[in-house]
Amino acid sequence: MFPSKKSAKKEEKFLKPGAIPGLVQKHLVAERKMEPDLVPLLKAVVRKSTTEETAFNIRVFDESEALAKKVQVKDYTSLDERPDLIIYEGWFDERSKEVKLEEKKRVSSETTIFSEAEIRQKIEAMREPGSTVFFYMDRGGAHGGPLGMGAAVVELNPNYPGKKQKRYNVYIADVVEMQPVGKGQKLWDSDKPKEIARWIKEAHHKRIY
């Protein structure tokens, strides 16, 4: 028994997010000069074109950014009300090998990667109680930011040297518009900036997710 045309259309319309199709990936690198290492990390939602028989509409987005903004992208239509998440939008045709995309916003994974010594120096440079410094992360439990996994936020504890208080509080936070969303979730505290810097550096590298 064959599925009806109606059910087939519905299935095509609500395809889940997935990797950017190879034809579109090549276009982004060759024509749009997007970083080759960044393209495979982004996601796409597609649906069958209503005007061209062999074409598909496509929207490219960063799933990490969507998660940081608490948006669940289920399919192409999920981005109708969240145009701020769309990086490229357009269509492609595997048969004719045509790709037409419109850039909606600039995106890059390029950011300064600090050494462990530089991270420690920035932590030790804080003087005002309650002040913070943050570092983008490529691993961890948060989302968003140029490295994809939020940021580690280090706070000079305003309650130090109170009873059972340590000099620094360490948090992990989502990143939206290049800034941590508040201080995030507290993970631990420490009196040792060297220890904190080492922990941060373990997840402060080029983006891999």
GROMACS .gro file of C-alpha atoms in nm:
model
  209
    1MET     CA    1   0.000   0.000   0.000
    2PHE     CA    2   0.142   0.337  -0.103
    3PRO     CA    3   0.115   0.653   0.112
    4SER     CA    4  -0.123   0.916  -0.013
    5LYS     CA    5   0.012   1.231  -0.176
    6LYS     CA    6  -0.130   1.428   0.115
    7SER     CA    7   0.068   1.233   0.377
    8ALA     CA    8   0.385   1.249   0.164
    9LYS     CA    9   0.361   1.626   0.139
   10LYS     CA   10   0.312   1.653   0.513
   11GLU     CA   11   0.621   1.440   0.577
   12GLU     CA   12   0.832   1.652   0.343
   13LYS     CA   13   0.712   1.975   0.499
   14PHE     CA   14   0.806   1.871   0.851
   15LEU     CA   15   1.156   1.730   0.800
   16LYS     CA   16   1.363   1.752   1.117
   17PRO     CA   17   1.681   1.962   1.142
   18GLY     CA   18   1.990   1.795   1.003
   19ALA     CA   19   2.328   1.851   0.845
   20ILE     CA   20   2.346   2.110   0.569
   21PRO     CA   21   2.318   1.927   0.233
   22GLY     CA   22   2.655   1.878   0.062
   23LEU     CA   23   2.566   2.096  -0.236
   24VAL     CA   24   2.480   2.385  -0.005
   25GLN     CA   25   2.790   2.329   0.209
   26LYS     CA   26   3.010   2.363  -0.099
   27HIS     CA   27   2.829   2.683  -0.196
   28LEU     CA   28   2.876   2.835   0.150
   29VAL     CA   29   3.249   2.771   0.142
   30ALA     CA   30   3.321   2.854  -0.223
   31GLU     CA   31   3.077   3.139  -0.286
   32ARG     CA   32   3.000   3.280   0.058
   33LYS     CA   33   3.353   3.232   0.193
   34MET     CA   34   3.228   3.077   0.515
   35GLU     CA   35   3.489   2.905   0.730
   36PRO     CA   36   3.517   2.541   0.614
   37ASP     CA   37   3.541   2.418   0.974
   38LEU     CA   38   3.226   2.605   1.077
   39VAL     CA   39   2.991   2.489   0.800
   40PRO     CA   40   2.959   2.125   0.920
   41LEU     CA   41   2.875   2.250   1.271
   42LEU     CA   42   2.565   2.439   1.156
   43LYS     CA   43   2.222   2.287   1.093
   44ALA     CA   44   1.961   2.317   0.821
   45VAL     CA   45   1.586   2.275   0.798
   46VAL     CA   46   1.438   2.208   0.456
   47ARG     CA   47   1.101   2.160   0.293
   48LYS     CA   48   0.988   2.076  -0.057
   49SER     CA   49   0.951   2.380  -0.278
   50THR     CA   50   0.593   2.466  -0.368
   51THR     CA   51   0.701   2.622  -0.699
   52GLU     CA   52   0.983   2.401  -0.831
   53GLU     CA   53   0.939   2.025  -0.865
   54THR     CA   54   1.294   1.920  -0.771
   55ALA     CA   55   1.391   2.211  -0.545
   56PHE     CA   56   1.389   2.252  -0.168
   57ASN     CA   57   1.358   2.560   0.049
   58ILE     CA   58   1.631   2.580   0.313
   59ARG     CA   59   1.714   2.774   0.626
   60VAL     CA   60   2.057   2.752   0.790
   61PHE     CA   61   2.091   2.812   1.164
   62ASP     CA   62   2.319   2.744   1.460
   63GLU     CA   63   2.156   2.489   1.689
   64SER     CA   64   2.376   2.602   1.978
   65GLU     CA   65   2.239   2.956   1.948
   66ALA     CA   66   1.883   2.823   1.939
   67LEU     CA   67   1.942   2.621   2.255
   68ALA     CA   68   2.094   2.923   2.430
   69LYS     CA   69   1.782   3.123   2.344
   70LYS     CA   70   1.559   2.835   2.463
   71VAL     CA   71   1.410   2.781   2.117
   72GLN     CA   72   1.329   2.427   2.002
   73VAL     CA   73   1.367   2.406   1.625
   74LYS     CA   74   1.154   2.114   1.511
   75ASP     CA   75   1.128   2.189   1.139
   76TYR     CA   76   1.137   2.462   0.874
   77THR     CA   77   0.831   2.641   1.012
   78SER     CA   78   0.981   2.668   1.362
   79LEU     CA   79   1.189   2.961   1.237
   80ASP     CA   80   0.892   3.155   1.098
   81GLU     CA   81   0.866   3.350   1.423
   82ARG     CA   82   1.239   3.345   1.502
   83PRO     CA   83   1.409   3.511   1.203
   84ASP     CA   84   1.688   3.618   1.440
   85LEU     CA   85   1.815   3.258   1.429
   86ILE     CA   86   1.835   3.232   1.049
   87ILE     CA   87   2.185   3.270   0.906
   88TYR     CA   88   2.102   3.190   0.542
   89GLU     CA   89   1.770   3.134   0.369
   90GLY     CA   90   1.690   3.031   0.013
   91TRP     CA   91   1.660   2.722  -0.202
   92PHE     CA   92   1.866   2.452  -0.373
   93ASP     CA   93   1.811   2.197  -0.647
   94GLU     CA   94   2.018   1.878  -0.649
   95ARG     CA   95   1.920   1.801  -1.008
   96SER     CA   96   2.028   2.133  -1.161
   97LYS     CA   97   2.298   2.190  -0.895
   98GLU     CA   98   2.166   2.541  -0.833
   99VAL     CA   99   2.186   2.715  -0.496
  100LYS     CA  100   2.033   3.053  -0.418
  101LEU     CA  101   2.082   3.189  -0.067
  102GLU     CA  102   2.025   3.520   0.105
  103GLU     CA  103   2.246   3.608   0.399
  104LYS     CA  104   2.039   3.708   0.701
  105LYS     CA  105   2.323   3.772   0.943
  106ARG     CA  106   2.697   3.731   0.974
  107VAL     CA  107   2.832   3.442   1.176
  108SER     CA  108   3.183   3.331   1.267
  109SER     CA  109   3.353   3.094   1.508
  110GLU     CA  110   3.664   3.311   1.514
  111THR     CA  111   3.748   3.444   1.859
  112THR     CA  112   4.058   3.492   2.070
  113ILE     CA  113   4.178   3.168   2.227
  114PHE     CA  114   4.370   3.240   2.545
  115SER     CA  115   4.654   3.036   2.690
  116GLU     CA  116   4.625   2.897   3.041
  117ALA     CA  117   4.865   3.168   3.161
  118GLU     CA  118   4.653   3.442   3.003
  119ILE     CA  119   4.336   3.302   3.159
  120ARG     CA  120   4.500   3.299   3.500
  121GLN     CA  121   4.626   3.654   3.451
  122LYS     CA  122   4.275   3.780   3.372
  123ILE     CA  123   4.134   3.607   3.679
  124GLU     CA  124   4.401   3.749   3.908
  125ALA     CA  125   4.353   4.098   3.761
  126MET     CA  126   4.005   4.131   3.914
  127ARG     CA  127   4.005   4.370   4.208
  128GLU     CA  128   3.645   4.476   4.273
  129PRO     CA  129   3.440   4.225   4.480
  130GLY     CA  130   3.156   4.092   4.266
  131SER     CA  131   3.337   4.162   3.939
  132THR     CA  132   3.348   3.886   3.677
  133VAL     CA  133   3.546   3.769   3.377
  134PHE     CA  134   3.427   3.511   3.125
  135PHE     CA  135   3.578   3.276   2.869
  136TYR     CA  136   3.398   3.104   2.580
  137MET     CA  137   3.387   2.725   2.597
  138ASP     CA  138   3.391   2.449   2.335
  139ARG     CA  139   3.266   2.183   2.577
  140GLY     CA  140   3.038   2.177   2.879
  141GLY     CA  141   2.674   2.200   2.975
  142ALA     CA  142   2.585   2.541   2.832
  143HIS     CA  143   2.517   2.667   2.479
  144GLY     CA  144   2.579   2.958   2.245
  145GLY     CA  145   2.877   3.179   2.177
  146PRO     CA  146   3.148   3.150   1.910
  147LEU     CA  147   3.281   2.822   2.053
  148GLY     CA  148   2.933   2.669   2.078
  149MET     CA  149   2.916   2.571   2.443
  150GLY     CA  150   2.852   2.890   2.633
  151ALA     CA  151   3.105   3.045   2.870
  152ALA     CA  152   3.277   2.990   3.200
  153VAL     CA  153   3.221   3.288   3.429
  154VAL     CA  154   3.461   3.355   3.715
  155GLU     CA  155   3.346   3.588   3.992
  156LEU     CA  156   3.555   3.756   4.259
  157ASN     CA  157   3.342   3.644   4.553
  158PRO     CA  158   3.180   3.951   4.715
  159ASN     CA  159   3.139   3.754   5.041
  160TYR     CA  160   3.507   3.666   5.070
  161PRO     CA  161   3.669   3.640   5.325
  162GLY     CA  162   3.351   3.544   5.509
  163LYS     CA  163   3.303   3.217   5.692
  164LYS     CA  164   3.360   2.916   5.463
  165GLN     CA  165   3.391   3.148   5.164
  166LYS     CA  166   3.653   3.108   4.891
  167ARG     CA  167   3.799   3.385   4.681
  168TYR     CA  168   3.647   3.283   4.345
  169ASN     CA  169   3.313   3.142   4.233
  170VAL     CA  170   3.300   2.955   3.902
  171TYR     CA  171   2.985   2.938   3.688
  172ILE     CA  172   2.883   2.803   3.348
  173ALA     CA  173   2.640   3.013   3.145
  174ASP     CA  174   2.464   3.022   2.809
  175VAL     CA  175   2.583   3.295   2.572
  176VAL     CA  176   2.347   3.520   2.373
  177GLU     CA  177   2.472   3.804   2.152
  178MET     CA  178   2.829   3.727   2.263
  179GLN     CA  179   2.749   3.785   2.633
  180PRO     CA  180   2.683   3.534   2.914
  181VAL     CA  181   2.321   3.516   3.027
  182GLY     CA  182   2.375   3.632   3.383
  183LYS     CA  183   2.632   3.436   3.580
  184GLY     CA  184   2.464   3.106   3.497
  185GLN     CA  185   2.487   2.795   3.713
  186LYS     CA  186   2.744   2.781   3.990
  187LEU     CA  187   2.973   2.480   3.960
  188TRP     CA  188   3.234   2.526   4.230
  189ASP     CA  189   3.453   2.772   4.419
  190SER     CA  190   3.825   2.796   4.475
  191ASP     CA  191   4.106   3.003   4.621
  192LYS     CA  192   4.342   2.893   4.345
  193PRO     CA  193   4.337   3.088   4.016
  194LYS     CA  194   4.585   2.842   3.867
  195GLU     CA  195   4.341   2.556   3.929
  196ILE     CA  196   4.054   2.751   3.772
  197ALA     CA  197   4.262   2.851   3.469
  198ARG     CA  198   4.364   2.490   3.407
  199TRP     CA  199   4.001   2.374   3.423
  200ILE     CA  200   3.885   2.646   3.182
  201LYS     CA  201   4.167   2.581   2.935
  202GLU     CA  202   4.063   2.216   2.904
  203ALA     CA  203   3.746   2.335   2.727
  204HIS     CA  204   3.871   2.659   2.573
  205HIS     CA  205   3.985   2.563   2.224
  206LYS     CA  206   3.868   2.589   1.864
  207ARG     CA  207   3.500   2.503   1.822
  208ILE     CA  208   3.429   2.135   1.758
  209TYR     CA  209   3.051   2.109   1.819
   0.00000   0.00000   0.00000
